[in-house]
Short mmCIF file of C-alpha atoms and ligand atoms in Angstrom, two decimals:
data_model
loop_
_atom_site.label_atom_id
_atom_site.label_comp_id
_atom_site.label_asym_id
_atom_site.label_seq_id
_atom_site.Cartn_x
_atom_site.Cartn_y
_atom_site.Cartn_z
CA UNK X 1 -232.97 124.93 -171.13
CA UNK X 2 -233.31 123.89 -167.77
CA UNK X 3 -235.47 120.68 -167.30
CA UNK X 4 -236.42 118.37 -164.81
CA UNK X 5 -236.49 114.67 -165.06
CA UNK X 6 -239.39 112.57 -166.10
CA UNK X 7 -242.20 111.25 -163.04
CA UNK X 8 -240.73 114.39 -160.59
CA UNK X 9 -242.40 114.89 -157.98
CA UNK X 10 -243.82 118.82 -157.87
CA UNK X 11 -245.73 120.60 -154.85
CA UNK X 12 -245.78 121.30 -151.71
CA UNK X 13 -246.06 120.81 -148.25
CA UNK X 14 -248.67 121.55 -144.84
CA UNK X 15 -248.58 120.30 -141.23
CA UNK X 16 -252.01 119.61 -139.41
CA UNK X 17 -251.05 121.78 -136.71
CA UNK X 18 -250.08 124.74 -138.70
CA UNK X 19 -253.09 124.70 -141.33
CA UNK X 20 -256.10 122.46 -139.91
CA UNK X 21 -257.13 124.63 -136.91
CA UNK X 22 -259.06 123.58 -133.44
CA UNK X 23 -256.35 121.11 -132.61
CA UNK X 24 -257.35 121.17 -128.74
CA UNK X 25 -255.92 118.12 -127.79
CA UNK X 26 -252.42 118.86 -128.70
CA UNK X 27 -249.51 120.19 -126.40
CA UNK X 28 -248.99 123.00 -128.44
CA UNK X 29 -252.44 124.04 -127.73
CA UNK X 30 -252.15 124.20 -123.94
CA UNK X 31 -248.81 125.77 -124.58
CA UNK X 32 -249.95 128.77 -126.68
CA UNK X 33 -252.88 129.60 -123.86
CA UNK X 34 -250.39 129.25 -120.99
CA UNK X 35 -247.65 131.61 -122.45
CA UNK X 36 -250.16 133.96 -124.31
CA UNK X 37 -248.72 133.53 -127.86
CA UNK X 38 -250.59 133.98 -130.80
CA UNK X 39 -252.76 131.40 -130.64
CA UNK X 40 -252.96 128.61 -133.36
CA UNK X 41 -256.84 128.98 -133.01
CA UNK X 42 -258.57 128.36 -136.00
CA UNK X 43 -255.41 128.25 -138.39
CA UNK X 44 -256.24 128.11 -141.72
CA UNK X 45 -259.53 125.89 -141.41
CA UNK X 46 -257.85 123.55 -143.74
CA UNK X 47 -259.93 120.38 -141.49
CA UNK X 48 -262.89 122.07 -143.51
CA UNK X 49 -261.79 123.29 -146.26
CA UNK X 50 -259.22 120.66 -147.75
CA UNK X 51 -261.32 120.06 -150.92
CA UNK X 52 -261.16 123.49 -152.28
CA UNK X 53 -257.30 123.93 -151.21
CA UNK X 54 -257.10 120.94 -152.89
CA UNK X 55 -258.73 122.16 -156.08
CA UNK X 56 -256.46 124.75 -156.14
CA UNK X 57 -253.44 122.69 -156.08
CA UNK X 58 -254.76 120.74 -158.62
CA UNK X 59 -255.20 124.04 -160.42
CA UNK X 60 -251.61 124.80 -159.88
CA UNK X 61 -250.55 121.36 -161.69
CA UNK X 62 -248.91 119.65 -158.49
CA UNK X 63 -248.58 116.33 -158.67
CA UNK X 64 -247.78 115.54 -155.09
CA UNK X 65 -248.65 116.95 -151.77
CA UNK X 66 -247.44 116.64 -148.19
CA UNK X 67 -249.65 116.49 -145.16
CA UNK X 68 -249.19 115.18 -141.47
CA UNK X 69 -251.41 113.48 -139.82
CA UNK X 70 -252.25 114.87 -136.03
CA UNK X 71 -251.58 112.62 -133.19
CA UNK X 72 -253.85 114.24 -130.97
CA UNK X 73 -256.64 113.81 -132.82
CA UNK X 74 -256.40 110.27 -133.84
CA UNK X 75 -255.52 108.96 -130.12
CA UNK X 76 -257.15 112.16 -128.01
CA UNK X 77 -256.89 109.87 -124.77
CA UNK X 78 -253.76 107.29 -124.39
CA UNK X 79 -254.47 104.06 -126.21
CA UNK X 80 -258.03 105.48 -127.31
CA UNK X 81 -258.31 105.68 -130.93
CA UNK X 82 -260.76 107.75 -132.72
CA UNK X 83 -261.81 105.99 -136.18
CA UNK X 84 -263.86 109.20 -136.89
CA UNK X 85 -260.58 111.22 -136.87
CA UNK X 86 -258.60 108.56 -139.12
CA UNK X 87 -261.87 108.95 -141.60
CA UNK X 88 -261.43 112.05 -142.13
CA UNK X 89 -257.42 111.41 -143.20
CA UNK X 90 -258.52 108.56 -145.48
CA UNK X 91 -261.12 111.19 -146.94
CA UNK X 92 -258.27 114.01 -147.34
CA UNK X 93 -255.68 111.26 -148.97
CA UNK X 94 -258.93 109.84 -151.08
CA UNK X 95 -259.02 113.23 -152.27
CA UNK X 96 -255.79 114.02 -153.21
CA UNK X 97 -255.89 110.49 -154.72
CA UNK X 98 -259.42 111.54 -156.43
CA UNK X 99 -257.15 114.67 -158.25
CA UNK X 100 -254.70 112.08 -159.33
CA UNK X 101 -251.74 113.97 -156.78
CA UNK X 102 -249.58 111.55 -154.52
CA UNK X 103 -249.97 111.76 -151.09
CA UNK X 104 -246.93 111.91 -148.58
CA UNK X 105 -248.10 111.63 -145.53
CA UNK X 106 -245.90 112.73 -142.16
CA UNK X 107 -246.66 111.15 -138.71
CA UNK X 108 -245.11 113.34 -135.97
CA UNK X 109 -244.44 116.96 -136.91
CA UNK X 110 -244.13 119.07 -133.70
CA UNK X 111 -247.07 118.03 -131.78
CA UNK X 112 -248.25 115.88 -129.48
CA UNK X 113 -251.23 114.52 -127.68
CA UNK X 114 -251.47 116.49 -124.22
CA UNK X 115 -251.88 113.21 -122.11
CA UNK X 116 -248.05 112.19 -124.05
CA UNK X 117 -246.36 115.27 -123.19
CA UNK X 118 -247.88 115.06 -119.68
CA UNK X 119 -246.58 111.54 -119.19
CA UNK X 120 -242.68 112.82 -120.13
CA UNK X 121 -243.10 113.39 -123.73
CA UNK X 122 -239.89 112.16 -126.16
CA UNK X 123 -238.28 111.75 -122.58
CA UNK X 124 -239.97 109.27 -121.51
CA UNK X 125 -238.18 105.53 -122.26
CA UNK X 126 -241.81 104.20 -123.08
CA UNK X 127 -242.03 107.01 -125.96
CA UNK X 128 -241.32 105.29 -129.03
CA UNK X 129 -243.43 102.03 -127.86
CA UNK X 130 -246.37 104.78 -127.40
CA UNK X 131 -245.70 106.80 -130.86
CA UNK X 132 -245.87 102.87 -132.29
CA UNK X 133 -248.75 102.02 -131.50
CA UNK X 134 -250.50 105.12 -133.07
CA UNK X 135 -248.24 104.64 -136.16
CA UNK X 136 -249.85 100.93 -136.24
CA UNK X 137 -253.32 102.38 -136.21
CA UNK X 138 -253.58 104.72 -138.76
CA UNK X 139 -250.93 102.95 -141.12
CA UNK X 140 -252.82 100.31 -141.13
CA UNK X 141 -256.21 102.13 -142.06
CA UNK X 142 -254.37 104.80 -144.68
CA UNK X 143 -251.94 101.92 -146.21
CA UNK X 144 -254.40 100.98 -149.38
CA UNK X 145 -254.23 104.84 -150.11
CA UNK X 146 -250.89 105.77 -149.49
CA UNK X 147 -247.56 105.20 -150.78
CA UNK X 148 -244.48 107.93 -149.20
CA UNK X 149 -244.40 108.30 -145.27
CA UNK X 150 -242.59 110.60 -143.16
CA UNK X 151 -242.11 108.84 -139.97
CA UNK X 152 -240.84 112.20 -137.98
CA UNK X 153 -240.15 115.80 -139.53
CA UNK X 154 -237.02 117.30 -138.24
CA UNK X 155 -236.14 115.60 -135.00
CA UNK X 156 -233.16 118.14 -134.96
CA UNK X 157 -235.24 121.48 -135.08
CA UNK X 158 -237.36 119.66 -132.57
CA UNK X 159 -234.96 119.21 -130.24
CA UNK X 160 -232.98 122.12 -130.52
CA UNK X 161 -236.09 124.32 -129.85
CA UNK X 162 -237.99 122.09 -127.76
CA UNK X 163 -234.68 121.01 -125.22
CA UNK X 164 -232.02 123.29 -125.76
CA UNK X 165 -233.47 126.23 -126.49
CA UNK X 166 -236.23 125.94 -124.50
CA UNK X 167 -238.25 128.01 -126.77
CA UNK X 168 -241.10 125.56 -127.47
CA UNK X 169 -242.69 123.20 -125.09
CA UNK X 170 -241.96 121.58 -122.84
CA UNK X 171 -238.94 124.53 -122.54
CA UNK X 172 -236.38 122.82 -121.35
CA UNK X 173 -232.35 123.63 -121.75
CA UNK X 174 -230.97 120.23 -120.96
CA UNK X 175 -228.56 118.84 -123.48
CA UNK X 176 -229.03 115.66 -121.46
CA UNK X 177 -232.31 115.93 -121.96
CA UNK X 178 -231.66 116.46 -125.69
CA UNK X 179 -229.44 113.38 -125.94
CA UNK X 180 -232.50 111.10 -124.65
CA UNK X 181 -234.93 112.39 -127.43
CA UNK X 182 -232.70 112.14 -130.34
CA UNK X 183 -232.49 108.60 -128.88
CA UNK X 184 -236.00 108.08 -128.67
CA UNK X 185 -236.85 109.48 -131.95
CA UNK X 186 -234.39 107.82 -134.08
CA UNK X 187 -235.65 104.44 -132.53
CA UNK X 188 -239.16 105.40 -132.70
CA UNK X 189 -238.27 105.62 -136.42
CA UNK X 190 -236.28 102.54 -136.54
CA UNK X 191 -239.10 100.72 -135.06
CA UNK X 192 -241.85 102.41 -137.38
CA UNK X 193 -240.00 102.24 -140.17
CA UNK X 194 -240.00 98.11 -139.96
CA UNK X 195 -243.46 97.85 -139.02
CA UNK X 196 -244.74 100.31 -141.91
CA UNK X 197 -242.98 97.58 -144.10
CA UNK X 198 -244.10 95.02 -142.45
CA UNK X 199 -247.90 96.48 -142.86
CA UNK X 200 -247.40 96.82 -146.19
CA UNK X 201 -246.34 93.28 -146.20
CA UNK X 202 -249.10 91.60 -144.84
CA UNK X 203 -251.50 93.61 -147.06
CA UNK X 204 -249.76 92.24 -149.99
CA UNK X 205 -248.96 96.18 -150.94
CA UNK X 206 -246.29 96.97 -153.42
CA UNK X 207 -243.11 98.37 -151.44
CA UNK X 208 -243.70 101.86 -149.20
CA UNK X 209 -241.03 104.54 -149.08
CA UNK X 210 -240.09 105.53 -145.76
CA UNK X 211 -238.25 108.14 -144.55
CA UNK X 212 -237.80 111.35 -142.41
CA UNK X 213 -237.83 114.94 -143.08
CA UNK X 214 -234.35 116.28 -142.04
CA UNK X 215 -233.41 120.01 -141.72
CA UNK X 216 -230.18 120.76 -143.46
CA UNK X 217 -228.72 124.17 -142.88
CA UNK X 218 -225.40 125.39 -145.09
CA UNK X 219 -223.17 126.57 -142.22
CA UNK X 220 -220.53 128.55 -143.51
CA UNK X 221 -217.45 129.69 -141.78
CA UNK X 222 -217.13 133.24 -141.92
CA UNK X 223 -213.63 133.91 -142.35
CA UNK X 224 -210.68 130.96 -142.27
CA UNK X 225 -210.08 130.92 -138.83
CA UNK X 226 -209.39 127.51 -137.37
CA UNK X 227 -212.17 127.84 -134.96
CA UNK X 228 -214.81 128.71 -137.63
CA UNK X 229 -213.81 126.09 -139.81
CA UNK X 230 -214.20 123.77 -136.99
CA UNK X 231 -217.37 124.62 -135.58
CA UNK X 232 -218.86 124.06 -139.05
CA UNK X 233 -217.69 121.10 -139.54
CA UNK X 234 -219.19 119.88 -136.24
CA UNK X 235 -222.33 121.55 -136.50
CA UNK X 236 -222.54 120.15 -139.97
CA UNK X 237 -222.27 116.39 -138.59
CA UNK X 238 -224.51 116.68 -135.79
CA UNK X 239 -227.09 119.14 -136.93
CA UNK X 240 -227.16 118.20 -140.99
CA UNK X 241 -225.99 114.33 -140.76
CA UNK X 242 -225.66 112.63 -137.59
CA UNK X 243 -229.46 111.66 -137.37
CA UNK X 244 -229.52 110.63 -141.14
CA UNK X 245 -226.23 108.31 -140.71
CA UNK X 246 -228.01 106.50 -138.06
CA UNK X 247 -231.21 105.86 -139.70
CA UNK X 248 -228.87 104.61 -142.68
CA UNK X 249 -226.69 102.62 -140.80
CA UNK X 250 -230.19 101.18 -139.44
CA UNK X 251 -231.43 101.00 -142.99
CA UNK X 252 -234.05 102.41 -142.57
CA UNK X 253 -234.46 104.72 -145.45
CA UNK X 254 -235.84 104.88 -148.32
CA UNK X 255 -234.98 107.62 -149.55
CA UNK X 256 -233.91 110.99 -147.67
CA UNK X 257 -236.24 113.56 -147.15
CA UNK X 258 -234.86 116.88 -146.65
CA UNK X 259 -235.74 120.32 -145.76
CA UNK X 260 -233.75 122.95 -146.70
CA UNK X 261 -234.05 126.88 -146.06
CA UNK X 262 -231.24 128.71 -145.05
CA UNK X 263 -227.30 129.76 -144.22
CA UNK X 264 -226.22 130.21 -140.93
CA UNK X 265 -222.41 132.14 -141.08
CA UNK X 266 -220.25 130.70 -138.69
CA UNK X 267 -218.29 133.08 -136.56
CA UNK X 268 -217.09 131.79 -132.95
CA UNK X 269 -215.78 134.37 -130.17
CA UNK X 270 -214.07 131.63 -128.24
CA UNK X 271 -213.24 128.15 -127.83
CA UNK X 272 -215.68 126.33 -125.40
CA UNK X 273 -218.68 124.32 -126.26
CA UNK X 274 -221.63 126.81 -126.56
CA UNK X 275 -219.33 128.68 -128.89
CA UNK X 276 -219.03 125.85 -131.07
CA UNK X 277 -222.27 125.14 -131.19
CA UNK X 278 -224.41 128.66 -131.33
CA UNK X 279 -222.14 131.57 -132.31
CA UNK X 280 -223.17 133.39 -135.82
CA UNK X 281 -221.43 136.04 -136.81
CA UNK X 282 -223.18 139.45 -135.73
CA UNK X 283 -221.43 141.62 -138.13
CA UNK X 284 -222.86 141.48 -141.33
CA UNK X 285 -220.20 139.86 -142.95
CA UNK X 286 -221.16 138.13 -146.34
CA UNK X 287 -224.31 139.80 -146.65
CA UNK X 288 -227.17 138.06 -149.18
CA UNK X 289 -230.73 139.16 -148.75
CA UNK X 290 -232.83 137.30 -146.24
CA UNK X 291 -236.83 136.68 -145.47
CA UNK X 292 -239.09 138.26 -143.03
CA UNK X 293 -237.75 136.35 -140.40
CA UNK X 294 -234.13 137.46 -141.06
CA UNK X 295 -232.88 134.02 -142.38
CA UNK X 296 -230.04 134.21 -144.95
CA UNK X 297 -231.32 133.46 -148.82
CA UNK X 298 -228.85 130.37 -150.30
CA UNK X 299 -229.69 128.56 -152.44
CA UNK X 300 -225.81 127.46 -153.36
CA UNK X 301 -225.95 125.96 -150.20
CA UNK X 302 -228.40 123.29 -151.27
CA UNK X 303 -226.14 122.58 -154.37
CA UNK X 304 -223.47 122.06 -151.60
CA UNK X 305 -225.38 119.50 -149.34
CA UNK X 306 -226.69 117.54 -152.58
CA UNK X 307 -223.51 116.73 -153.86
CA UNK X 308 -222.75 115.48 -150.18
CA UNK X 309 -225.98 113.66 -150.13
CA UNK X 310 -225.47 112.17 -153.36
CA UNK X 311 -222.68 110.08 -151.76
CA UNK X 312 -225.74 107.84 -149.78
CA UNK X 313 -227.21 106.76 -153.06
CA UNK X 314 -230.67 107.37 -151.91
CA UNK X 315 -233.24 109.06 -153.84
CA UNK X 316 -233.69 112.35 -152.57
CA UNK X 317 -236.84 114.32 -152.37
CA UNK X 318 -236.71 118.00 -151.12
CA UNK X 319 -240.23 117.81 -148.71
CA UNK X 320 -239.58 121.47 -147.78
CA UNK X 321 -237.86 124.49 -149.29
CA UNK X 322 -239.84 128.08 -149.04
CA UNK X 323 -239.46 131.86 -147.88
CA UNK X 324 -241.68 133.83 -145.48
CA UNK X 325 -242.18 137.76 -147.65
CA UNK X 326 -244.34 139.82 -147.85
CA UNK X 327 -242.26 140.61 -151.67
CA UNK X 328 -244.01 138.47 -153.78
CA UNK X 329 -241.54 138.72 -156.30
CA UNK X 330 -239.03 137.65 -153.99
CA UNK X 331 -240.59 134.59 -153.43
CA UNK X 332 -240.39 134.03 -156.80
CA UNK X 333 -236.67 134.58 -156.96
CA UNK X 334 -236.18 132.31 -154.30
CA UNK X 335 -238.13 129.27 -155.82
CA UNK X 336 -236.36 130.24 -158.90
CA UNK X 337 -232.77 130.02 -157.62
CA UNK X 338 -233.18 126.90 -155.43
CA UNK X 339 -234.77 124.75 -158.38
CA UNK X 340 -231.68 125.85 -160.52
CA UNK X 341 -229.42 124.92 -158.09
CA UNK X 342 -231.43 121.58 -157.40
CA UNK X 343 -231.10 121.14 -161.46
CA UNK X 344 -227.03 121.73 -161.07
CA UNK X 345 -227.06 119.25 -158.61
CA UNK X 346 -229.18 116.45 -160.67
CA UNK X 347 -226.67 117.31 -163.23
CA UNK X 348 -223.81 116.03 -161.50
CA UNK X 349 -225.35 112.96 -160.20
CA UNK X 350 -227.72 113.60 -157.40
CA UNK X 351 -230.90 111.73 -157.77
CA UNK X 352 -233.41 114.16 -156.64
CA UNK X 353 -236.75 112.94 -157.30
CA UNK X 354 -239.19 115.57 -155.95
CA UNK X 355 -239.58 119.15 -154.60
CA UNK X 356 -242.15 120.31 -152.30
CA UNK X 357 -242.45 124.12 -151.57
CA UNK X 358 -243.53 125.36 -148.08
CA UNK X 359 -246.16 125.97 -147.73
CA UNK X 360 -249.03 125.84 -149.58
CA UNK X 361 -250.61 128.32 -148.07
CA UNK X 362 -249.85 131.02 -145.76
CA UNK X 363 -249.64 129.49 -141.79
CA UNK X 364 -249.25 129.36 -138.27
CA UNK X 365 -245.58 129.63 -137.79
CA UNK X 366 -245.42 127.96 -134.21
CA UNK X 367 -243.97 130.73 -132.22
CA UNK X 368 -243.78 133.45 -134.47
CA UNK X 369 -247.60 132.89 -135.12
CA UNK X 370 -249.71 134.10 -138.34
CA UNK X 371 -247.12 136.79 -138.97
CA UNK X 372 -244.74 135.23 -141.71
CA UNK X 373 -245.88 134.46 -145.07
CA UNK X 374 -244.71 131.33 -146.82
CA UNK X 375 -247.72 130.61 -148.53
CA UNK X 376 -248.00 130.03 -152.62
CA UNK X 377 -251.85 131.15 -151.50
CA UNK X 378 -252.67 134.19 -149.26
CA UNK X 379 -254.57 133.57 -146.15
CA UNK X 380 -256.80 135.98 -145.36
CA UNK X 381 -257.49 135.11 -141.54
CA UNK X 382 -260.76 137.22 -141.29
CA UNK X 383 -262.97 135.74 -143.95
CA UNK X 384 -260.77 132.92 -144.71
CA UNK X 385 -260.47 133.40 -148.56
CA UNK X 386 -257.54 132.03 -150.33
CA UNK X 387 -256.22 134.17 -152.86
CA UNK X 388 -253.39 132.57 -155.55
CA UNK X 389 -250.34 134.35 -155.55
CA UNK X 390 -248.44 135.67 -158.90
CA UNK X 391 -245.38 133.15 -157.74
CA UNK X 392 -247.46 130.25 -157.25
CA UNK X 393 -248.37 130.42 -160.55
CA UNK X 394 -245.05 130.75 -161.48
CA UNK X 395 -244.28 127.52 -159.81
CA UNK X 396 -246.94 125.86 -161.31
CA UNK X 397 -246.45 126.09 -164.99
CA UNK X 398 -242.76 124.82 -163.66
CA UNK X 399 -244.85 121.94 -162.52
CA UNK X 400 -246.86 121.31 -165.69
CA UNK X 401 -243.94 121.19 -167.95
CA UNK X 402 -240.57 120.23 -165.71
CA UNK X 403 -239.05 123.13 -167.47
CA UNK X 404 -237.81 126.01 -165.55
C1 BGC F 501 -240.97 123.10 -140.33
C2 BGC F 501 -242.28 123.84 -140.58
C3 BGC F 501 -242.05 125.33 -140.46
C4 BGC F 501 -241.02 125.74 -141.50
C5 BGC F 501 -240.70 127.23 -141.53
C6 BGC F 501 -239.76 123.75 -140.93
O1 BGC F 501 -238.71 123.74 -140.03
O2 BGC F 501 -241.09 121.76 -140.68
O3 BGC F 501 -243.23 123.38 -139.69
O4 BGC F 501 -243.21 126.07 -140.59
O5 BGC F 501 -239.82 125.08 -141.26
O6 BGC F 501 -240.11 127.63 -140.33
#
């Protein structure tokens, strides 16, 4: 029998962006218009709806959910706050709280306020004295409610699109460029991280737990060849750890958040930096099935990275794991696999304490748009009707009993 420990934490995971809808004042926003991309629109209308998605997870037996708070709502104009806006987060985490499910609560994922990005964005040297100041507003107002925080999700998929590959805004291909934002995020961390304790502090508030949501990806060479074997190892420590050693080094985690999705298969034509750092192999070597996006399925790979992860001694919570299908039964499989491989790891010794399946509910996947599904519910984006897929309720009796 496979069974989870005791007080784990079971759910799963949204971003405002992606589910809320109407998020005008956000970079993303002016982005989609400009480039004519699906627009984000009126996502999922979660910003109306959250009570009844929230029944629904309660119906599903989750215990915990993750949210993210958006920036560009809370401070629309620089250093203008909106106390309507952080109302209506201390409603959504008093209602999670109301169906007994723990909140974890992300401040930056993606998006920003137009007037930040407009000003340099994570470029800019006064960025993480800016992003402070909004996390010292609406810490302070959700603190009495709210226990886990996600200071940034995925710095490293943010920068990679957003500066190297230039495929989200503001498009830039700088590595320089790149360099400066992993710089300003991991001090705009640093710095939040402290002050979130030392809110806490003040208010006499038993102990938060802080810490980031990192993308790991299992890169695998895909044959022996010294090159391969070298390029994974590199893009290993800078993609998977480099971030996470800082903040550690820093101390300045709580425990490690991680999200975890995919394989990339190593294969490099030549020696030379961009080799190193992008080349996959093209062949179809190693095949394993893949989502609707054509990412790799493997879930060994998580096993792998736990066991590496383990050597922190951190708690570890998994804030994102999911598949986009349209095979139902699939994403079964896939939730299926990664939890026993999850289990393998808590066996030998990693202290995984949670596991949060994205999404929720079907989304707006940035640049791809409505097309992938990752959703445990169906969104129907004509009517809006949720409709409860077979897996999710798969998933949840996992949730009501820890037993897989
Ligand atoms: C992000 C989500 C995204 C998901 C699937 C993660 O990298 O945090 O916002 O929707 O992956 O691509």
């Amino acid at each position: 029998m496979i069974k989870f420990p005791q007080n784990f934490l079971w759910g799963a995971a949204t971003s405002a962006y992606q589910v809320e809808g109407n998020n005008t004042n956000a970079d993303w926003w002016q982005w989609e218009k400009a480039v004519h991309r699906e627009n984000s629109g009126m996502a999922c209308r979660h910003y109306e709806f959250y009570e009844q998605d929230f029944d629904l997870v309660k119906s599903l037996n989750h215990n915990a959910h993750r949210i993210s708070i958006e920036w560009s709502r809370i401070e629309p104009e620089e250093g203008k706050f909106s106390q309507g806006e952080l109302q209506h987060y201390v409603d959504v985490i008093l209602s999670l709280r109301a169906r007994n499910i723990e909140p974890i609560v992300t401040l930056h994922h993606f998006t920003n306020p137009i007037w930040f990005s407009k000003a340099g964005g994570w470029v800019d040297r006064r960025a993480a004295e800016i992003f402070l100041r909004y996390c010292d507003f609406v810490v302070n107002g959700l603190a009495k409610h709210v226990r886990y925080w996600i200071t940034i999700n995925e710095p490293n998929v943010y920068i990679s699109h957003a500066y190297i590959l230039g495929v989200w805004p503001p498009e830039m291909k700088s590595y320089l460029k790149a360099k400066t934002v992993e710089n300003n995020m991991l001090l705009a961390h640093i710095k939040a991280f402290r002050l979130i304790h030392k809110i806490y502090k003040e208010l006499n508030s038993p102990k938060p737990r802080v810490s980031i949501a990192q993308n790991i990806m299992a890169f695998v060479p895909c044959t022996q060849a010294l090159k391969n074997r070298f390029a994974a190892m590199l893009r290993n420590r800078w993609y998977n750890f480099s971030f996470l050693d800082k903040a550690i080094r820093h101390k300045t985690l709580d425990f490690i958040g991680i999200n975890y999705y995919s394989r990339q298969l190593v294969e490099v034509k030549r020696w030379g930096i961009n080799s190193l750092a992008a080349d996959v192999c093209e062949k179809g070597h190693h095949p394993v099935r893949k989502n609707s996006l054509g990412w790799d399925i493997y879930p060994e790979g998580l096993y792998e990275l736990l066991l590496k992860l383990k050597n922190y001694r951190l708690p570890i919570i998994i804030t994102e794991n999911g598949i986009c299908t349209q095979d139902d039964r699939l994403r079964w499989d896939y939730i299926y696999n990664h939890l026993k491989n999850i289990h393998l790891a808590i066996e030998k010794g990693a202290p995984v304490t949670g596991y949060l399946y994205w999404s929720l509910m079907d989304n707006f996947e940035w640049d791809k748009g409505f097309g992938p599904r990752f959703g445990l519910i169906d969104i129907d984006y004509n009517s809006y009707k949720r409709t409860v897929r077979e897996s999710a309720r798969l998933f949840g009796e996992v949730c009501k009993t820890g037993i897989l």
